[in-house]
Coordinates of C-alpha atoms and ligand atoms in Angstrom, one line a residue:
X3 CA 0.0 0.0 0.0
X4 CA 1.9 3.4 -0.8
X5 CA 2.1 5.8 2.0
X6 CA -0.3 8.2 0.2
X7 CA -3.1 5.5 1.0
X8 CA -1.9 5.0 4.3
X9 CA -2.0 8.8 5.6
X10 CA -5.8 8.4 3.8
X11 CA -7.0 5.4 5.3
X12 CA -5.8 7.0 8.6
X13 CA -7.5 10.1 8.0
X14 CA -10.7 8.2 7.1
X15 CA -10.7 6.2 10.4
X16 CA -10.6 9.3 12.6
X17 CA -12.6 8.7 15.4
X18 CA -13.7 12.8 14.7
X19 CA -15.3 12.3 11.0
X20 CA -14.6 15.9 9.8
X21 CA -14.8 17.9 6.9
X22 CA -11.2 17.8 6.1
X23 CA -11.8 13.9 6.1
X24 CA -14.4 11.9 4.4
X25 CA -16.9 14.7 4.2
X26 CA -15.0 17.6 3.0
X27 CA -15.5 17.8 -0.7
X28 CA -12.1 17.7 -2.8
X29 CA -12.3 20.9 -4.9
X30 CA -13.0 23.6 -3.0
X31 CA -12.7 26.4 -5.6
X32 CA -12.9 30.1 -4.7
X33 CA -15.8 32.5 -5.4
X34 CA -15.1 33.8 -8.5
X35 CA -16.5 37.0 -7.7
X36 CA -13.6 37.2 -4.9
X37 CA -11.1 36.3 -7.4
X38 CA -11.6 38.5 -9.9
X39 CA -12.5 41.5 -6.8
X40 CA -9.2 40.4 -5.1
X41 CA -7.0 40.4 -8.8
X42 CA -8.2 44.2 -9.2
X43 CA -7.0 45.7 -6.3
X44 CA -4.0 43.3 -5.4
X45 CA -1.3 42.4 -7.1
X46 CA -0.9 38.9 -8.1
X47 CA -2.2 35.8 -8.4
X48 CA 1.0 34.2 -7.1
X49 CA 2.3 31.0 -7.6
X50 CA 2.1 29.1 -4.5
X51 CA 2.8 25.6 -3.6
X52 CA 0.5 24.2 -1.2
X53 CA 0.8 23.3 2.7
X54 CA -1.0 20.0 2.1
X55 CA -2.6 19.3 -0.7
X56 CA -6.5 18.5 0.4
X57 CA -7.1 22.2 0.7
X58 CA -5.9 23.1 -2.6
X59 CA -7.8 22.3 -6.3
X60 CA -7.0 19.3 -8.7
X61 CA -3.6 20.0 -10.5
X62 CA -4.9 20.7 -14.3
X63 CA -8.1 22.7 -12.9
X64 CA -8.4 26.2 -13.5
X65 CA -7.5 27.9 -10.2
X66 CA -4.7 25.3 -9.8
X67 CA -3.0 26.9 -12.9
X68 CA -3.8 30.5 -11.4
X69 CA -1.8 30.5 -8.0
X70 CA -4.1 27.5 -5.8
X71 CA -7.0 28.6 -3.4
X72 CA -7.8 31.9 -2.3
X73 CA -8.0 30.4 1.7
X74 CA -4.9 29.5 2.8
X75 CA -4.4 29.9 6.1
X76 CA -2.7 27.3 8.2
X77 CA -3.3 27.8 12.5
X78 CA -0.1 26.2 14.0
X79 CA -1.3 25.3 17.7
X80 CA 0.2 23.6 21.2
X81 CA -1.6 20.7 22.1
X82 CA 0.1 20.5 25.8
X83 CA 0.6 22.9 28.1
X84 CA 2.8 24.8 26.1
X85 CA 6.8 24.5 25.2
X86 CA 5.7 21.9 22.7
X87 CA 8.6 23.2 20.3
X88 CA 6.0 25.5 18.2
X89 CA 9.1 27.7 17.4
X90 CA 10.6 25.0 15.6
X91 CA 7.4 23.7 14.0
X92 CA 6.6 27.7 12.3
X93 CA 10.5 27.5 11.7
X94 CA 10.0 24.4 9.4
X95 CA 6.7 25.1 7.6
X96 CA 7.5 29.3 7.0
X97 CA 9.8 28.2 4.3
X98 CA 6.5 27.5 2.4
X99 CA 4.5 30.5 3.5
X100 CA 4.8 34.4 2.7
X101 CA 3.4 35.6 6.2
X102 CA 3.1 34.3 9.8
X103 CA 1.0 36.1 12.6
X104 CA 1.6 35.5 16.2
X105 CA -2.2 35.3 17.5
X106 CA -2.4 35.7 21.5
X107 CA -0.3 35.8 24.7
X108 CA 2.5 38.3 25.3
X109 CA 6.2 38.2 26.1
X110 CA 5.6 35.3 28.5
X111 CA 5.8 33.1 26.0
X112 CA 9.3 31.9 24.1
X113 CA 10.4 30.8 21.0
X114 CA 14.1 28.8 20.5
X115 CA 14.6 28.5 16.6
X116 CA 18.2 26.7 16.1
X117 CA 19.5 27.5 12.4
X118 CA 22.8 26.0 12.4
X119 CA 24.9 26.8 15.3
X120 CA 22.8 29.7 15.9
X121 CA 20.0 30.1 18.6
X122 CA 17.4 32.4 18.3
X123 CA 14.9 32.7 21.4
X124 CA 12.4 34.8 20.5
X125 CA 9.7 36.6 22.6
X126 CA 7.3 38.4 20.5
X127 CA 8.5 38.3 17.3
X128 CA 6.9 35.1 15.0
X129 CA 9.3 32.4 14.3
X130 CA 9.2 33.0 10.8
X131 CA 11.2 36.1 11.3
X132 CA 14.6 34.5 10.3
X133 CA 13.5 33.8 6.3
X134 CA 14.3 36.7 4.4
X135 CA 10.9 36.4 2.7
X136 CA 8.8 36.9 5.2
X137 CA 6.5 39.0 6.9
X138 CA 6.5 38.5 10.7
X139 CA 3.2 40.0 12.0
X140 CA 2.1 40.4 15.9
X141 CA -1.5 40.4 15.7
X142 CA -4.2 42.2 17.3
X143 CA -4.6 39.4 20.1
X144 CA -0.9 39.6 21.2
X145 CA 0.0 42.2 24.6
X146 CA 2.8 43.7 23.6
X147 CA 5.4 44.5 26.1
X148 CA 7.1 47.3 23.6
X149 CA 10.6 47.3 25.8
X150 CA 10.8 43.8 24.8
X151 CA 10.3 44.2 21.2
X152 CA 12.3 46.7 21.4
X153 CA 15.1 44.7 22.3
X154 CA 14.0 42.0 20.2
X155 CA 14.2 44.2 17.4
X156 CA 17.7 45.5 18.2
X157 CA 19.3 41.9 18.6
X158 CA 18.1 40.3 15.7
X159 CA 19.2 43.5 13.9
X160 CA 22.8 42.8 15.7
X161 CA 22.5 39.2 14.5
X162 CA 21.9 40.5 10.9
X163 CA 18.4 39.5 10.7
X164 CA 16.4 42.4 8.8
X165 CA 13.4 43.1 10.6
X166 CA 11.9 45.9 8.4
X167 CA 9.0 43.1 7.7
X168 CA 7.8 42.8 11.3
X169 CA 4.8 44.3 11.5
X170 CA 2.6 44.9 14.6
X171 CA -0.9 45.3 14.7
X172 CA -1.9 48.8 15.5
X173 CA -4.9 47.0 17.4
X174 CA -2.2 45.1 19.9
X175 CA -2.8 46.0 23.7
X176 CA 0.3 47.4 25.5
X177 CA 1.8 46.7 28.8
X178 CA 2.1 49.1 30.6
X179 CA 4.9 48.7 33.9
X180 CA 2.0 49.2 36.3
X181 CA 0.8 46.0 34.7
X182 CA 3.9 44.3 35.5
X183 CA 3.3 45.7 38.6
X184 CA 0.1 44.7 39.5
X185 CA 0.8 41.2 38.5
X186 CA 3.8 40.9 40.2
X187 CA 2.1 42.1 43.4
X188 CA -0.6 40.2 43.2
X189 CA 1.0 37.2 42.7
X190 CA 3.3 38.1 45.8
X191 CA 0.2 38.7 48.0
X192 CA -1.5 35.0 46.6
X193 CA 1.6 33.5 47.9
X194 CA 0.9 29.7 48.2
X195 CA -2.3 30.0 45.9
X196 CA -1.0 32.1 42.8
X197 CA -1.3 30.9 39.4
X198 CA 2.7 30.8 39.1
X199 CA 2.6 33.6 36.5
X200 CA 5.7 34.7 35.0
X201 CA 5.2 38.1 36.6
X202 CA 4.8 40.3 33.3
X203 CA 1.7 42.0 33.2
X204 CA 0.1 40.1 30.6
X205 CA -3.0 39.2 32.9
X206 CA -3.5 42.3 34.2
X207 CA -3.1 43.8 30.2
X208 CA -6.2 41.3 29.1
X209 CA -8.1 42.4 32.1
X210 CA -8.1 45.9 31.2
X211 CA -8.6 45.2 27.2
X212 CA -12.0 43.1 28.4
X213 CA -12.3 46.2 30.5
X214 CA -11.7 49.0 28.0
X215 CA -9.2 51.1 29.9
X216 CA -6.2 49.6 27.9
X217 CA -3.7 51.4 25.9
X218 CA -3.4 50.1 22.4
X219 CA 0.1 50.2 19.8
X220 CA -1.8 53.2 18.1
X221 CA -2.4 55.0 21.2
X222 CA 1.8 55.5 22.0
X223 CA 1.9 58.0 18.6
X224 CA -0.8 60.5 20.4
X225 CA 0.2 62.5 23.2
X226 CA -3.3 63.6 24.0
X227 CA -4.9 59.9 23.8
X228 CA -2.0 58.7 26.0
X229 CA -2.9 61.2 28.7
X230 CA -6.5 61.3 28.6
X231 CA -6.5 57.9 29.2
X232 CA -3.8 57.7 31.7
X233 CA -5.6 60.2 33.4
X234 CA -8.8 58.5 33.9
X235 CA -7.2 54.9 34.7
X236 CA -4.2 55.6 36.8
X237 CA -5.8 56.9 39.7
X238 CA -7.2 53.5 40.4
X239 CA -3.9 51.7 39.1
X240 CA -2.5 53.4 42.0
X241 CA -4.6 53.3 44.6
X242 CA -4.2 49.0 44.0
X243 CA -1.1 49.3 43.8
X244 CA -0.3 51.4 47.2
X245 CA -2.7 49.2 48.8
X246 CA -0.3 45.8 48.2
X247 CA 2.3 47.4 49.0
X248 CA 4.0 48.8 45.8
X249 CA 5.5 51.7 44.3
X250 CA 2.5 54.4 42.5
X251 CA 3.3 55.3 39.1
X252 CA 3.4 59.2 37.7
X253 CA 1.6 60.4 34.9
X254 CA 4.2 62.6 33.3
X255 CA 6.7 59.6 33.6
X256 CA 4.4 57.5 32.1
X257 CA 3.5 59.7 29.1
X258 CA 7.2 60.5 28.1
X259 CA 8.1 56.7 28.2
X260 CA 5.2 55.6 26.1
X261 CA 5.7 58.0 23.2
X262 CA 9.2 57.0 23.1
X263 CA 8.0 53.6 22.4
X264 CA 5.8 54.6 20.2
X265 CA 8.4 56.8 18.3
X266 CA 10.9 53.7 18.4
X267 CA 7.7 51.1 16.9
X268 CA 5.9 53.5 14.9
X269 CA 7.6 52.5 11.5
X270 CA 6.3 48.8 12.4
X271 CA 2.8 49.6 13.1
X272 CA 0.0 48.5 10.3
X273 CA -3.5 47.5 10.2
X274 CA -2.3 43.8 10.5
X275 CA -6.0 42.4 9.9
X276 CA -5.8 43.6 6.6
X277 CA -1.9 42.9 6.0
X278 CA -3.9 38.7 6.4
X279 CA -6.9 39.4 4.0
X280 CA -4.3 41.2 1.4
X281 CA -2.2 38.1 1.5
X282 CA -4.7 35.6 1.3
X283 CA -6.7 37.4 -1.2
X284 CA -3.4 37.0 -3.7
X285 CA -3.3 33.4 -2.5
X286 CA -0.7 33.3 -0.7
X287 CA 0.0 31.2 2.7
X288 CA -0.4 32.5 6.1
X289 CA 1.3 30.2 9.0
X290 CA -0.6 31.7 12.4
X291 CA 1.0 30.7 14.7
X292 CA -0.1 29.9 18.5
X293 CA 2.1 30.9 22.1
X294 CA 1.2 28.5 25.0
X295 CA -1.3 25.5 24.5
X296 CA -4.8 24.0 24.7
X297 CA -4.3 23.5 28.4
X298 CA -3.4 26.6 29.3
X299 CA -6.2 28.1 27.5
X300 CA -8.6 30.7 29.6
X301 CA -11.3 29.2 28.4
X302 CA -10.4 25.3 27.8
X303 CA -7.6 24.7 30.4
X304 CA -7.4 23.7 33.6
X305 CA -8.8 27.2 35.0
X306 CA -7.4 29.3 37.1
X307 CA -4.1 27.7 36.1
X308 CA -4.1 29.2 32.5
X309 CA -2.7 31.5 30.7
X310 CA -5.4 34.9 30.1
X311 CA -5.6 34.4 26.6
X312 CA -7.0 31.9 23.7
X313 CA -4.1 30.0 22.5
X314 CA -6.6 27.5 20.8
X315 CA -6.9 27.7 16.8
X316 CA -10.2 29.6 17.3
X317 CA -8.0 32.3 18.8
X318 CA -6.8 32.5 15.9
X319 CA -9.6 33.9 13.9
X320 CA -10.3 36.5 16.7
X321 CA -6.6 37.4 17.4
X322 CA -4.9 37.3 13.8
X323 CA -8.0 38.5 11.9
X324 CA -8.6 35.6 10.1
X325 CA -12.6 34.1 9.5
X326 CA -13.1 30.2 10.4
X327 CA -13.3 29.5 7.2
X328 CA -10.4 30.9 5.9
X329 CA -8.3 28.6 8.0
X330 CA -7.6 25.2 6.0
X331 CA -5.1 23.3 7.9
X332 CA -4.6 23.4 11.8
X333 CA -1.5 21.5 12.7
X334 CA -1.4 20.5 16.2
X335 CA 2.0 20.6 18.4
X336 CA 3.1 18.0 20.9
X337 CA 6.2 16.8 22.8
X338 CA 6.4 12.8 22.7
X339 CA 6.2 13.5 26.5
X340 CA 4.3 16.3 28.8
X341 CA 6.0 19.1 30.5
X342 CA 3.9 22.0 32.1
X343 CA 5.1 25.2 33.9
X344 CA 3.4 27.1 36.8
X345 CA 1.0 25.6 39.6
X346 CA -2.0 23.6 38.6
X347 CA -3.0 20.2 38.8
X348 CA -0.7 17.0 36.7
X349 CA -1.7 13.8 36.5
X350 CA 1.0 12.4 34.8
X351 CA 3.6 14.3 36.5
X352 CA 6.8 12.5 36.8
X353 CA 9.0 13.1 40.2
X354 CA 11.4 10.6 40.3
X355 CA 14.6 9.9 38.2
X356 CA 13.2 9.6 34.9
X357 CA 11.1 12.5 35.3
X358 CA 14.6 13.9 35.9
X359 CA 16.3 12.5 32.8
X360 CA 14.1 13.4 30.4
X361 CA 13.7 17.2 31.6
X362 CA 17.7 17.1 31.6
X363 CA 18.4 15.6 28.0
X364 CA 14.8 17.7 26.7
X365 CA 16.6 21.0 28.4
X366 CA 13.3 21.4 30.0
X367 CA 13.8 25.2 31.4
X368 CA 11.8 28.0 30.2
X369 CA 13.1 29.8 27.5
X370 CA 11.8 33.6 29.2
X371 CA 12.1 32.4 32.8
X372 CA 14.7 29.9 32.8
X373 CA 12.0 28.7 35.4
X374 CA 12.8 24.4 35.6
X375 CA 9.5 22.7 33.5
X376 CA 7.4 19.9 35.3
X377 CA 7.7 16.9 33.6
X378 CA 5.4 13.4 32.7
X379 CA 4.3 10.6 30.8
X380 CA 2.5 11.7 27.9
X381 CA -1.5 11.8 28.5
X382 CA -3.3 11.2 25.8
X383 CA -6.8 12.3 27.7
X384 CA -6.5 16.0 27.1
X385 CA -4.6 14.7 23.7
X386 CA -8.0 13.9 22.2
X387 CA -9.8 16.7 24.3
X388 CA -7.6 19.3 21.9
X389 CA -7.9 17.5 18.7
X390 CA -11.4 18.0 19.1
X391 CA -11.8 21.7 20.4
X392 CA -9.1 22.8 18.0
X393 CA -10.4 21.0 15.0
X394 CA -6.6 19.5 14.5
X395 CA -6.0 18.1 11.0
X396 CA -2.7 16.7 11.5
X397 CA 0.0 16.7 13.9
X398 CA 3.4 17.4 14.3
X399 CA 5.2 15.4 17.0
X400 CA 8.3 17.1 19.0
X401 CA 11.3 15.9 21.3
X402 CA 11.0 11.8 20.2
X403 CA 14.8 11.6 20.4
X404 CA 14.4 12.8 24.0
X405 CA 12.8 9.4 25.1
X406 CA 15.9 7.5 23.8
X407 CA 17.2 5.5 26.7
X408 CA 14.2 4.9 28.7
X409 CA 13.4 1.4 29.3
X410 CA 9.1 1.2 29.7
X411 CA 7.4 4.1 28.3
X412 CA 3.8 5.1 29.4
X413 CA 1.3 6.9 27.9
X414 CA -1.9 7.7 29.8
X415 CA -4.8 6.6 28.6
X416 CA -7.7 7.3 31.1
X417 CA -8.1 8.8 34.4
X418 CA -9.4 7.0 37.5
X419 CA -11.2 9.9 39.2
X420 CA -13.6 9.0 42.2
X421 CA -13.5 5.3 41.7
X422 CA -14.7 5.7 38.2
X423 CA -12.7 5.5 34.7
X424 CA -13.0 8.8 32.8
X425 CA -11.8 8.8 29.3
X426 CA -12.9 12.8 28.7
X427 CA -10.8 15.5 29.9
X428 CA -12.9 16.7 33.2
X429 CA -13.3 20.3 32.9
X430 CA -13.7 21.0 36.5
X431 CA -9.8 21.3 37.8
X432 CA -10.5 20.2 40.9
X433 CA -11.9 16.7 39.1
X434 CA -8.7 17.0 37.4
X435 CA -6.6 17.1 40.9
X436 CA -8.2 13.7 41.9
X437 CA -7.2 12.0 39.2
X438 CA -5.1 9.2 38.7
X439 CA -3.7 8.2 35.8
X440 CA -4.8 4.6 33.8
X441 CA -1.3 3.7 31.6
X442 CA -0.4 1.6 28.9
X443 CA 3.5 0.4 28.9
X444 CA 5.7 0.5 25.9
X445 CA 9.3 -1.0 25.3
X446 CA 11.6 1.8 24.7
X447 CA 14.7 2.1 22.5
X448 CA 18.0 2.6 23.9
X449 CA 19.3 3.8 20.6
X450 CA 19.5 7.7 19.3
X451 CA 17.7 8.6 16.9
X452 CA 18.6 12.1 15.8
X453 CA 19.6 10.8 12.6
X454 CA 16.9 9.1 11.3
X455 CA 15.0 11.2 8.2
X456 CA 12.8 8.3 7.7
X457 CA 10.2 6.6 10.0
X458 CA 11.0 3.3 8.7
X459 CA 14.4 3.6 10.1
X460 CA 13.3 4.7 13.4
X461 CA 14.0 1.5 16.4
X462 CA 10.5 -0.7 16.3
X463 CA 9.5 0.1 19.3
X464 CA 9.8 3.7 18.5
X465 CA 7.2 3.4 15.7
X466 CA 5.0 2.0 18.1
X467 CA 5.3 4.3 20.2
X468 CA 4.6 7.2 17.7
X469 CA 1.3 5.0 16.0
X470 CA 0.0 4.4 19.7
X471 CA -0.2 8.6 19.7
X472 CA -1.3 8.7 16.1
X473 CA -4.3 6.5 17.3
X474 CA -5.3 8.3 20.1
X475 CA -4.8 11.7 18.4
X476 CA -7.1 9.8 15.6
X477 CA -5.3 12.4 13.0
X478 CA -2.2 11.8 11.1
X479 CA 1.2 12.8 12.6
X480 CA 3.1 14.1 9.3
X481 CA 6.2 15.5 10.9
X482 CA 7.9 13.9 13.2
X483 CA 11.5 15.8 14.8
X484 CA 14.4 14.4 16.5
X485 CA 16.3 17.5 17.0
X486 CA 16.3 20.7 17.8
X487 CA 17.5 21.6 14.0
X488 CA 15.2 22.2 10.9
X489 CA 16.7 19.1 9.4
X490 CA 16.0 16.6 12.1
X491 CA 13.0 16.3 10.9
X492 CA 11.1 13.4 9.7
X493 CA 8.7 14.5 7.2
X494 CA 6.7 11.7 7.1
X495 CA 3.2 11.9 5.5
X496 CA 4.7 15.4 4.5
X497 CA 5.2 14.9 0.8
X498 CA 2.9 11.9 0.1
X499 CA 0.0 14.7 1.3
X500 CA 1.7 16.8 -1.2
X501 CA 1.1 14.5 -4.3
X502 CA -2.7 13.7 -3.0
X503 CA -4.6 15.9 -4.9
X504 CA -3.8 13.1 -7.7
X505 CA -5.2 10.3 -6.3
X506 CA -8.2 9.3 -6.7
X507 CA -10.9 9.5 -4.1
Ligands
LIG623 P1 7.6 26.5 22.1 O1 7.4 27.6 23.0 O2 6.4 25.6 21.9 O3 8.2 27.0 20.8 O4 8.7 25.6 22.7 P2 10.2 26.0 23.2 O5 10.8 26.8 22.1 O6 10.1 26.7 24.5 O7 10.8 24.6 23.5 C1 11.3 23.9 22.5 C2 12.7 23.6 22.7 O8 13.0 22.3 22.3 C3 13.6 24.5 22.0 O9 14.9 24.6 22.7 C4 13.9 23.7 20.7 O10 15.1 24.0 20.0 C5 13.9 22.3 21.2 N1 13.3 21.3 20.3 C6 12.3 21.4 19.4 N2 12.1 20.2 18.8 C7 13.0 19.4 19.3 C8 13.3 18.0 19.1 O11 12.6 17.3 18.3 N3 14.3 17.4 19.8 C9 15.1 18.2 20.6 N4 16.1 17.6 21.3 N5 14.9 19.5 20.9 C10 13.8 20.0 20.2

């Protein structure tokens, strides 16, 4: 059976019968209204190559031959608790795309991108950065700390990176330093209860966006915006502030600072939501890419012990100004195992030596904090709960070569939670604390693996390993990496996708 059939038969077998599966019709060709509309006033069609192949037309057929479908955006998202190596994943697939939008979350969130003998951690900026064709775009959902872009922007300009094609969305709330404040404050005063946040103002910079008193990108050109608004807010800020026992903030200081960033960013600023449309109107491919994970979503996770923003692929749509049905692919992100930082309960939390090993050989520190990651068997309960909410169409799986050298692997497979087996994540986190974890055992390999570029030449037990996910994910893992590099990659349902617009249904 070629491997074109398999990642098909696979595909069909989903437990999740979707659109993109047996249902989704092969030729989805674009309003010709909108292509003719989006030909006038942009330039282009484009050729592009596609991401994978089922959202694109027949080769032969008419849009094909013009430049491929007018909706091509692909949502890259965590499937864990974050750290799932995302950088690397936008890293590998922005070679093939013209734009990549960060969606949500703030400068809590890190990137590592290894090109060579080069590491890149990156904050803000979207992976994607590093390709000289692209455009790097922080979206309307992101907080921007604007000191650390700053900075961002001034070290990959050191490292000769030109970052004239970062854009940020004029839309983009700021942090402000009594939001680092606040949250640093706060968190001091929770003491044994606090979330564990990393302590840079990005809850406190949602709280005020759902709030309306936040400052956004645009707002740091205006002098008069800045302190009208400062005026009416700070007060407050303040009066919070003093009462936990920190330092209050002064207007005038305030002001000065932000215009300065705004001076600094103002050449970056853009109406990023149409930046998106432009580019997918001219058919090109736009990567948007995800900080954090399903289980640290606000709404999804394991509340309070989340991050304060929507890292799932719907946040996409409202953070990167894409519509749901512009989004074609959603590629999910995992580690072979679990890590997750911050409080918050872990079922499959590993404590003892191996738990040790793996975050040793996986490097398992975060990339902003340098805070040590908790680490565990893979769970495969909230596996399936973020294939579903996230409408995953394929996965790629991270950090295999870490589990080199371990003699039983487990991956969990149900919770026992009050005397009953659950097989559905619980979305009450206190459920979630009572559980115990159900496993299945699997033989390790003792071998390394970061040299393998083909599946077929990973150890046996390896492949088992990686189907047993496959099946519980019930959607295909294409890439599979065994390094930290953009070549240790195993592209393994990667290209057959490629060619499967020619065979037939
Ligand atoms: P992200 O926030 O999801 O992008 O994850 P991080 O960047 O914080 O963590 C991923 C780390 O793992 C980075 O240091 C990557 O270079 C590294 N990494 C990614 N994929 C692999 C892999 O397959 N094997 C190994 N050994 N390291 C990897």
């Amino acid at each position: 059976m070629p491997a074109i059939q398999e990642v098909d038969d696979r595909a069909t077998r989903a437990l999740r019968p979707s659109r993109e599966t047996v249902q989704r019709p092969p030729d989805r060709a674009p309003s010709p209204y909108r292509w003719g509309h989006a030909g006038e006033v942009y330039p282009g069609p484009w050729q592009v190559q596609g991401l994978f192949v089922w959202a694109r037309e027949p080769v032969g057929s008419d849009h094909a031959d013009r430049g491929g479908s007018l909706m091509s955006a692909t949502v890259i998202v965590g499937l864990q608790w974050g750290d799932e190596g995302k950088g690397k994943t936008t890293d590998f697939l922005a070679e093939q795309t013209s734009m990549v939008v960060r969606y949500q979350g703030g400068d809590n969130a890190g990137h590592t991108v290894v090109r060579g003998d080069e590491v890149f951690k990156l904050r803000l900026t979207p992976s994607g950065v590093l390709y000289p064709h692209m455009t790097s775009v922080i979206g309307n959902g992101v907080v921007v700390n604007p000191l650390t872009l700053i900075d961002e922007l001034d070290m990959l300009t050191t490292r000769g990176i030109d970052v004239s094609r970062v854009r940020v969305s004029r839309s983009a709330h700021v942090i402000m330093p009594y939001h680092v404040a606040l949250d640093r404050a706060n968190e001091a005063r929770l003491a044994g209860a606090a979330v564990g946040t990393t302590g840079r103002g990005i809850g406190p910079t949602y709280g005020d966006k759902a709030w309306r008193l936040g400052l956004r990108m645009e707002d740091l050109l205006d002098r008069a915006v800045l302190r009208e608004r400062l005026e009416r807010l700070l007060p407050d800020k303040n009066l919070l502030l003093s009462s936990m026992g920190a330092d209050p903030f002064a207007i005038d200081d305030l002001v000065d600072l932000a215009l300065g960033w705004g001076d600094r960013l103002g050449d970056h600023l853009d109406d990023a939501t149409w930046l998106v449309q432009r580019a997918l109107a001219r058919g090109e491919h736009v990567l948007l890419e995800g900080a954090q994970g399903t289980l640290l979503d606000l709404d999804h996770g394991s509340y309070p012990f989340v991050t304060s923003s929507n890292p799932v692929a719907g946040g996409a749509c409202t953070g990167g100004g894409v519509g749901p049905l512009q989004v074609d692919e959603v590629i999910g992100v995992m580690k072979a195992y679990s890590t997750r930082v911050g409080s918050g309960p872990y079922p499959t939390e590993l404590l003892d030596g191996i738990g040790q090993g793996i975050a040793e050989r996986g490097n398992e520190f975060g990339t902003v904090t340098g805070r040590p990651r908790r680490v565990g068997w893979f769970d495969a309960v909230p596996l399936r709960y973020a294939v579903a909410v996230n409408s995953v169409t394929s996965i790629m799986l991270n950090k295999l070569d870490i589990l080199s050298g371990i003699d039983c692997l487990r991956i969990c497979v149900a919770y026992e939670i009050d005397g009953r087996r659950i097989d559905t994540w619980p979305s009450s986190g206190a459920a979630l604390a009572r559980a115990t974890p159900i496993y299945d055992e699997f033989p390790g390999w003792s071998e390394p693996i970061h040299g393998v570029r083909s599946l077929g030449d990973l150890p046996e037990n390896a492949r088992r390993y990686v189907t047993a996910l496959e099946e519980h994910a019930g959607v295909p893992i294409v890439l599979v990496s065994v390094g930290p590099e953009r070549t240790q990659t195993i592209e393994r349902a990667w290209r057959a996708m490629r060619q499967r617009q020619v065979v037939p249904a």
